[in-house]
Amino acid sequence: MALAREPQRKEYWRWTEYNWRNPDLDWRRAKTITAGVDVGSVSSQAVIMCDGELYAFANMRTGSDSPTSAQRAMDWAMENTGMTLKDVHFTVGTGYGRVNVPFANKAITEIACHARGGNFMYGPTVRTILDMGGQDCKAIHCDEKGKVTSFLMNDKCAAGTGRGMEVFADLLGVSIEDVGELSLQVAEEPEPVSSTCVVFAKTEATGLLRAGWPREKVLAAYCSAMAHRVVSLLERNGVEPDFAITGGIAKNVGVVSRIEKELGIKALKPRYDTQLAGAIGAALFGKALVEKGRR
Amino acid sequence: MIANYGYKDGAGDWFLSIDTDKCAGCGEKPCVNSCPEQVLEAITDDYDDEVVAVREAHRKKLRYSCNPCPRMEGKLPCQQVCPADAIVRSW
C-alpha cells in the first residue's frame, strides 16, 4: 500500500503572468496599430501600440512550442478589445524565438529591439541598457534615438540569468518575487558564492544551508555573485550613464542594488514592466516601417 | 555599431568585435572567404546595412574556431584582408 503523503509541492519560481489594457485609448481611432511579439527562452510578451502609445500587452511564460506561445500571448493581449490580428497593420517578432512567430511581418533581433524599447521606456538619455533575461544577458549601448552603438551578449552560460534565480527560489522555498527583498535582510554582506555555474552554485548553497546559514544570507550570497558576474560582463564595453536594466531580473531589488553598488551608479527607475522592453521596441520598429511604407 | 561576438569564460575573453560602420562601406567583404573555418558571414543587419557577422554556430566556441588559426604579424587572416581595420579580437 502506498503511504499517504500530503502534497506539498509549490512552484516558488512561478512569476505572475498577466495582461493589461490602456483604458484611455480607443484603438478604432488609431492611424497606425502595430504589435511586437517577444518570444524569449523563458517568457513571451505581446505588445500592441496605437500610434506609438502603449495600448495593451500580455506577459506570460514561453511553453515548449514557440509559435503557440506567440499566438497565445497575442490573443491574450487582444482579449476583450474587439481587436483581431487583421486590425494590426504590422507585427514584428523578436527574441530567441523570433523566427517562430507565424503572424509576424518581420523578425528583428532582440538587441535592436531592446535598445529601441529602452529608449521609449527610460527616455532618450539612456545610453547603456543591461538586459537580464531568462537564459541570457546582454549589455547594449545606444544613442539618443535608441539605435545600437555596441552590444555584447552572454548566452553561453546560465550564470546571471533569470532561470538561475528561479532555481534558487525553488531550492530555498522563497517566492521568486520575494527573493530580492529577502536577500537584503542581512546584517552583513556575506562572501558571494564562488561558483558562477548555476548547478554548482546550487550545490554550494546546499552546503551553506547545511552549515547553518539562514535563507536570506544564502540568497544574499547568490544575488551578489550574480551582480558580480554581470558587472564583469559590462566592464568589457564600459558603462555610460544613463544606465537602465531591463528583463525579469530588473525586478529583483537584491541584484539591482548590488549591481548599482559595484558600478557606483544608479539605474534609472522603471516606469513600465521591465520585461516588456523587447516587445515595445519591436512594436516601435513596426510603426517606423509602416510609416516609411506610407511615405 | 560595435558588434561583440563571443563570450568570456574561465580561460579568458574570446570576442571578435566588428565595427559595422566601417564594415558596411566595404563591398567585397574579403574576410568572409579568407576564413578557413567559415566563421564569418555577410548579413543585412537590423538597420539594413550589409555587414559581416560571426555565424551563430561559432559564437559560443570562438576559442576553438579562431584561436588555432595561423597569424601573420599578429593578425588573423580575416583581420589581414580587412581593408577598413574593422575586426578586432580580444585575446
Coordinates of C-alpha atoms in Angstrom, one line a residue:
Chain A
M1 CA 0.0 0.0 0.0
A2 CA 1.3 3.4 -0.9
L3 CA 1.9 5.7 2.1
A4 CA -0.4 8.7 2.2
R5 CA 1.6 11.9 1.8
E6 CA 0.4 15.5 1.9
P7 CA 1.1 17.1 -1.5
Q8 CA 3.5 20.0 -0.6
R9 CA 4.7 20.9 -4.0
K10 CA 4.7 24.7 -4.6
E11 CA 6.2 26.3 -7.6
Y12 CA 8.2 29.0 -6.0
W13 CA 9.8 30.1 -9.3
R14 CA 6.4 30.8 -10.9
W15 CA 6.1 34.6 -11.5
T16 CA 2.8 36.2 -12.2
E17 CA 1.5 36.1 -15.8
Y18 CA -0.9 38.9 -16.6
N19 CA -2.3 41.1 -19.3
W20 CA -3.1 44.8 -19.3
R21 CA -5.1 47.3 -21.4
N22 CA -4.9 51.1 -21.5
P23 CA -8.5 52.2 -20.7
D24 CA -8.0 55.7 -22.1
L25 CA -7.2 54.7 -25.6
D26 CA -9.6 53.6 -28.3
W27 CA -7.8 51.5 -31.0
R28 CA -10.5 52.2 -33.5
R29 CA -9.4 55.8 -33.7
A30 CA -5.7 55.0 -34.2
K31 CA -4.0 55.5 -37.5
T32 CA -1.2 53.0 -37.0
I33 CA -1.6 49.9 -35.0
T34 CA 1.5 47.8 -34.6
A35 CA 2.4 44.8 -32.5
G36 CA 5.6 43.5 -31.1
V37 CA 5.9 39.9 -30.0
D38 CA 9.0 38.9 -28.0
V39 CA 9.3 35.2 -27.7
G40 CA 12.1 34.6 -25.2
S41 CA 13.6 31.4 -23.9
V42 CA 11.6 31.7 -20.6
S43 CA 8.9 34.4 -21.1
S44 CA 6.9 35.7 -24.0
Q45 CA 5.4 39.2 -24.3
A46 CA 3.0 40.6 -26.9
V47 CA 2.6 44.4 -27.0
I48 CA 0.1 46.4 -29.1
M49 CA 0.8 50.0 -29.7
C50 CA -1.6 52.6 -31.2
D51 CA 0.3 55.5 -32.9
G52 CA 3.3 54.8 -30.7
E53 CA 1.4 54.7 -27.5
L54 CA 1.2 51.6 -25.3
Y55 CA -2.4 50.1 -25.8
A56 CA -2.3 46.6 -24.5
F57 CA 0.1 43.8 -23.6
A58 CA 0.4 40.3 -22.2
N59 CA 3.3 38.8 -20.4
M60 CA 3.4 35.0 -20.0
R61 CA 5.7 32.0 -19.8
T62 CA 7.0 30.5 -23.1
G63 CA 5.8 27.0 -23.5
S64 CA 7.6 24.2 -25.3
D65 CA 6.2 25.4 -28.6
S66 CA 7.3 29.0 -29.7
P67 CA 4.6 29.5 -32.4
T68 CA 1.8 28.6 -30.0
S69 CA 3.3 30.8 -27.2
A70 CA 3.5 33.7 -29.6
Q71 CA -0.2 33.2 -30.6
R72 CA -1.3 32.8 -27.0
A73 CA 0.5 35.9 -25.9
M74 CA -1.0 37.9 -28.8
D75 CA -4.5 36.5 -28.2
W76 CA -4.3 37.4 -24.5
A77 CA -3.1 41.0 -25.3
M78 CA -6.1 41.4 -27.6
E79 CA -8.6 39.9 -25.1
N80 CA -11.8 41.9 -24.7
T81 CA -10.6 44.6 -27.0
G82 CA -12.6 43.6 -30.0
M83 CA -9.4 43.7 -32.0
T84 CA -8.3 40.9 -34.2
L85 CA -5.0 40.2 -36.0
K86 CA -6.5 41.7 -39.2
D87 CA -6.6 45.1 -37.5
V88 CA -2.9 45.2 -36.8
H89 CA -1.0 46.9 -39.6
F90 CA 2.4 45.4 -38.9
T91 CA 3.8 42.8 -36.5
V92 CA 7.4 42.4 -35.6
G93 CA 8.7 39.3 -34.0
T94 CA 11.8 39.4 -31.7
G95 CA 13.6 37.4 -29.1
Y96 CA 15.1 33.9 -29.2
G97 CA 12.0 32.5 -31.0
R98 CA 11.5 35.5 -33.4
V99 CA 11.5 33.4 -36.5
N100 CA 8.8 31.2 -35.0
V101 CA 6.1 34.0 -34.8
P102 CA 3.7 32.8 -37.5
F103 CA 1.9 36.1 -37.9
A104 CA 4.9 38.4 -37.9
N105 CA 5.7 40.5 -40.9
K106 CA 9.3 40.8 -40.0
A107 CA 11.9 39.5 -37.5
I108 CA 14.3 41.8 -35.8
T109 CA 17.0 40.9 -33.3
E110 CA 16.2 41.4 -29.6
I111 CA 19.3 43.6 -29.3
A112 CA 18.0 46.3 -31.6
C113 CA 14.5 45.9 -30.1
H114 CA 15.8 46.3 -26.5
A115 CA 17.7 49.5 -27.4
R116 CA 14.6 50.9 -29.1
G117 CA 12.3 49.8 -26.3
G118 CA 14.7 51.0 -23.6
N119 CA 14.7 54.4 -25.3
F120 CA 10.9 54.5 -25.1
M121 CA 10.7 53.2 -21.5
Y122 CA 13.5 55.3 -20.0
G123 CA 13.7 58.3 -22.3
P124 CA 16.3 59.4 -24.8
T125 CA 19.0 60.0 -22.2
V126 CA 19.6 56.2 -21.7
R127 CA 22.9 55.1 -23.1
T128 CA 23.6 51.7 -21.5
I129 CA 20.9 49.0 -21.3
L130 CA 21.6 45.8 -19.4
D131 CA 19.0 43.2 -20.4
M132 CA 18.9 40.4 -17.9
G133 CA 16.8 37.8 -19.5
G134 CA 15.7 34.3 -18.7
Q135 CA 18.6 32.5 -20.3
D136 CA 21.0 35.2 -21.4
C137 CA 22.3 38.6 -20.6
K138 CA 23.1 41.5 -22.9
A139 CA 24.9 44.7 -22.5
I140 CA 23.8 47.3 -25.1
H141 CA 24.9 50.8 -25.8
C142 CA 22.6 53.1 -27.7
D143 CA 22.3 56.7 -29.0
E144 CA 19.6 59.2 -28.2
K145 CA 17.4 57.6 -30.9
G146 CA 17.6 54.2 -29.5
K147 CA 20.0 52.9 -32.2
V148 CA 22.5 50.3 -31.0
T149 CA 26.1 51.6 -30.9
S150 CA 27.6 48.5 -29.4
F151 CA 26.4 45.2 -27.9
L152 CA 27.7 42.2 -26.1
M153 CA 25.8 39.1 -25.3
N154 CA 26.4 36.2 -22.9
D155 CA 24.3 33.2 -23.7
K156 CA 26.9 30.5 -23.2
C157 CA 26.3 30.1 -19.6
A158 CA 23.3 30.5 -17.3
A159 CA 25.1 32.4 -14.6
G160 CA 23.5 35.8 -14.1
T161 CA 20.2 34.8 -15.7
G162 CA 16.6 34.6 -14.6
R163 CA 16.4 30.9 -14.8
G164 CA 19.3 30.7 -12.3
M165 CA 17.3 32.8 -9.9
E166 CA 14.3 30.6 -10.4
V167 CA 16.4 27.5 -9.4
F168 CA 17.4 29.3 -6.2
A169 CA 13.8 30.3 -5.4
D170 CA 12.8 26.7 -5.6
L171 CA 15.8 25.5 -3.6
L172 CA 15.1 27.8 -0.8
G173 CA 11.3 27.8 -0.9
V174 CA 11.1 31.5 -1.4
S175 CA 8.7 33.0 -3.9
I176 CA 10.6 34.5 -6.8
E177 CA 9.0 37.9 -6.2
D178 CA 10.4 38.0 -2.6
V179 CA 13.9 36.9 -3.4
G180 CA 15.3 40.4 -3.8
E181 CA 13.8 41.9 -0.7
L182 CA 14.8 38.9 1.4
S183 CA 18.4 38.9 0.2
L184 CA 18.8 42.5 1.6
Q185 CA 17.7 41.5 5.1
V186 CA 21.2 40.6 6.2
A187 CA 23.2 42.5 8.8
E188 CA 26.4 42.0 6.9
E189 CA 27.0 41.2 3.3
P190 CA 28.3 37.6 3.0
E191 CA 31.0 36.4 0.6
P192 CA 29.4 35.8 -2.8
V193 CA 29.1 32.1 -3.8
S194 CA 32.2 31.2 -5.7
S195 CA 30.7 29.2 -8.5
T196 CA 29.3 31.1 -11.4
C197 CA 27.6 28.0 -12.8
V198 CA 24.0 27.7 -11.6
V199 CA 24.3 23.9 -11.0
F200 CA 27.5 24.3 -8.9
A201 CA 26.2 27.4 -7.2
K202 CA 23.2 25.4 -6.1
T203 CA 25.4 22.7 -4.7
E204 CA 27.4 25.3 -2.9
A205 CA 24.2 26.8 -1.5
T206 CA 23.0 23.4 -0.2
G207 CA 26.3 23.2 1.6
L208 CA 25.9 26.7 3.1
L209 CA 22.3 25.8 4.3
R210 CA 23.7 22.6 5.9
A211 CA 26.4 24.8 7.6
G212 CA 23.5 26.7 9.3
W213 CA 23.3 29.8 7.1
P214 CA 19.8 31.3 7.1
R215 CA 18.0 31.6 3.8
E216 CA 18.4 35.3 3.4
K217 CA 22.2 35.0 3.8
V218 CA 22.3 32.3 1.1
L219 CA 20.2 34.5 -1.2
A220 CA 22.5 37.5 -0.5
A221 CA 25.5 35.4 -1.4
Y222 CA 23.9 34.3 -4.7
C223 CA 22.5 37.8 -5.6
S224 CA 25.9 39.3 -5.1
A225 CA 27.6 36.6 -7.2
M226 CA 25.1 37.3 -10.0
A227 CA 25.7 41.0 -9.8
H228 CA 29.5 40.5 -9.8
R229 CA 29.2 38.2 -12.8
V230 CA 27.1 40.7 -14.8
V231 CA 29.4 43.7 -13.9
S232 CA 32.4 41.8 -15.2
L233 CA 30.4 41.4 -18.5
L234 CA 29.6 45.1 -18.5
E235 CA 33.3 46.1 -18.0
R236 CA 34.2 45.0 -21.5
N237 CA 32.1 47.6 -23.1
G238 CA 32.1 50.2 -20.3
V239 CA 29.0 51.7 -18.7
E240 CA 27.9 55.1 -19.9
P241 CA 25.1 56.9 -18.0
D242 CA 22.2 56.9 -18.1
F243 CA 22.1 53.3 -17.2
A244 CA 19.0 51.1 -17.2
I245 CA 18.3 47.4 -16.5
T246 CA 15.6 45.5 -18.4
G247 CA 14.3 42.0 -18.3
G248 CA 12.9 39.9 -15.4
I249 CA 15.9 40.3 -13.1
A250 CA 15.4 44.1 -13.2
K251 CA 12.5 43.4 -10.8
N252 CA 14.9 41.8 -8.2
V253 CA 16.0 44.6 -5.9
G254 CA 18.6 42.4 -4.4
V255 CA 20.5 42.0 -7.7
V256 CA 19.8 45.5 -9.0
S257 CA 21.1 47.3 -5.8
R258 CA 24.2 45.2 -5.8
I259 CA 25.0 45.9 -9.4
E260 CA 24.5 49.7 -8.7
K261 CA 26.8 49.4 -5.7
E262 CA 29.5 47.6 -7.7
L263 CA 29.3 50.0 -10.6
G264 CA 28.9 53.1 -8.4
I265 CA 26.0 54.4 -10.5
K266 CA 22.2 54.2 -10.1
A267 CA 20.0 52.5 -12.6
L268 CA 17.0 54.6 -13.9
K269 CA 13.7 53.8 -12.1
P270 CA 11.4 51.9 -14.5
R271 CA 8.0 53.3 -15.4
Y272 CA 6.9 50.2 -17.3
D273 CA 7.2 46.4 -16.7
T274 CA 10.9 45.8 -17.4
Q275 CA 10.1 42.5 -19.2
L276 CA 8.3 44.5 -22.0
A277 CA 11.4 46.3 -23.4
G278 CA 11.9 43.9 -26.3
A279 CA 8.3 43.7 -27.4
I280 CA 7.8 47.5 -27.1
G281 CA 10.9 48.0 -29.3
A282 CA 9.6 45.6 -31.8
A283 CA 6.2 47.4 -32.0
L284 CA 8.0 50.7 -32.5
F285 CA 10.1 49.2 -35.3
G286 CA 6.8 48.1 -36.8
K287 CA 5.5 51.6 -36.6
A288 CA 8.5 53.1 -38.3
L289 CA 8.3 50.5 -41.1
V290 CA 4.6 51.3 -41.7
E291 CA 5.2 55.0 -41.8
K292 CA 8.1 54.5 -44.1
G293 CA 5.9 52.5 -46.4
R294 CA 3.2 55.2 -46.5
R295 CA 5.7 58.0 -47.4
Chain B
M1 CA 27.9 49.8 -34.1
I2 CA 30.5 47.7 -32.4
A3 CA 29.2 44.1 -32.5
N4 CA 30.9 41.9 -30.0
Y5 CA 30.5 38.2 -30.8
G6 CA 31.9 35.7 -28.4
Y7 CA 32.0 35.1 -24.6
K8 CA 34.0 35.2 -21.5
D9 CA 34.9 32.0 -19.7
G10 CA 37.4 30.7 -17.2
A11 CA 40.1 30.7 -19.9
G12 CA 39.7 34.3 -20.8
D13 CA 37.8 36.7 -23.2
W14 CA 37.0 35.3 -26.6
F15 CA 35.5 38.0 -28.6
L16 CA 35.6 39.1 -32.2
S17 CA 34.4 42.7 -32.4
I18 CA 33.2 44.1 -35.7
D19 CA 32.9 47.8 -36.3
T20 CA 29.8 47.7 -38.6
D21 CA 30.1 51.4 -39.5
K22 CA 33.5 50.6 -41.1
C23 CA 32.3 47.2 -42.4
A24 CA 29.2 48.5 -44.2
G25 CA 31.2 50.6 -46.6
C26 CA 33.2 47.6 -47.9
G27 CA 31.6 45.9 -50.9
E28 CA 34.0 43.0 -51.3
K29 CA 33.9 41.6 -47.8
P30 CA 37.1 39.6 -48.4
C31 CA 37.2 38.4 -44.8
V32 CA 34.4 36.0 -45.4
N33 CA 36.4 33.9 -47.9
S34 CA 39.7 34.4 -46.1
C35 CA 38.4 32.4 -43.1
P36 CA 39.4 28.7 -43.2
E37 CA 36.6 27.8 -40.8
Q38 CA 33.8 29.9 -42.4
V39 CA 33.3 31.7 -39.1
L40 CA 32.1 34.9 -40.8
E41 CA 29.1 35.6 -43.0
A42 CA 27.7 38.7 -44.7
I43 CA 24.3 39.7 -43.4
T44 CA 21.8 42.5 -43.6
D45 CA 21.5 43.9 -40.1
D46 CA 18.6 45.4 -38.3
Y47 CA 19.4 48.8 -39.8
D48 CA 19.6 47.5 -43.3
D49 CA 23.3 47.7 -43.6
E50 CA 25.3 45.0 -45.4
V51 CA 27.8 43.9 -42.7
V52 CA 29.8 40.9 -41.6
A53 CA 28.8 38.8 -38.6
V54 CA 30.1 35.8 -36.8
R55 CA 27.9 32.8 -37.6
E56 CA 25.6 31.6 -34.9
A57 CA 27.2 28.2 -34.8
H58 CA 30.6 29.7 -33.9
R59 CA 29.6 32.3 -31.4
K60 CA 30.0 30.0 -28.4
K61 CA 33.2 28.3 -29.5
L62 CA 35.4 31.1 -30.8
R63 CA 38.3 29.9 -28.8
Y64 CA 38.3 26.7 -30.8
S65 CA 37.2 28.1 -34.1
C66 CA 39.6 31.1 -34.2
N67 CA 42.5 30.7 -31.7
P68 CA 44.2 27.9 -33.7
C69 CA 44.1 30.0 -36.9
P70 CA 47.6 30.9 -38.2
R71 CA 48.6 34.5 -37.7
M72 CA 50.8 36.8 -39.7
E73 CA 52.2 39.8 -37.9
G74 CA 49.9 39.1 -35.1
K75 CA 46.8 39.2 -37.3
L76 CA 44.2 36.6 -38.2
P77 CA 43.6 36.1 -41.9
C78 CA 40.3 38.0 -41.6
Q79 CA 42.0 40.9 -39.9
Q80 CA 44.7 40.9 -42.5
V81 CA 42.5 41.2 -45.5
C82 CA 40.0 43.7 -44.0
P83 CA 40.6 47.0 -45.8
A84 CA 38.9 49.0 -43.1
D85 CA 40.5 47.5 -40.0
A86 CA 37.1 46.7 -38.8
I87 CA 37.8 43.4 -37.0
V88 CA 39.3 43.3 -33.5
R89 CA 40.0 40.2 -31.4
S90 CA 40.1 40.3 -27.7
W91 CA 42.8 37.6 -27.0

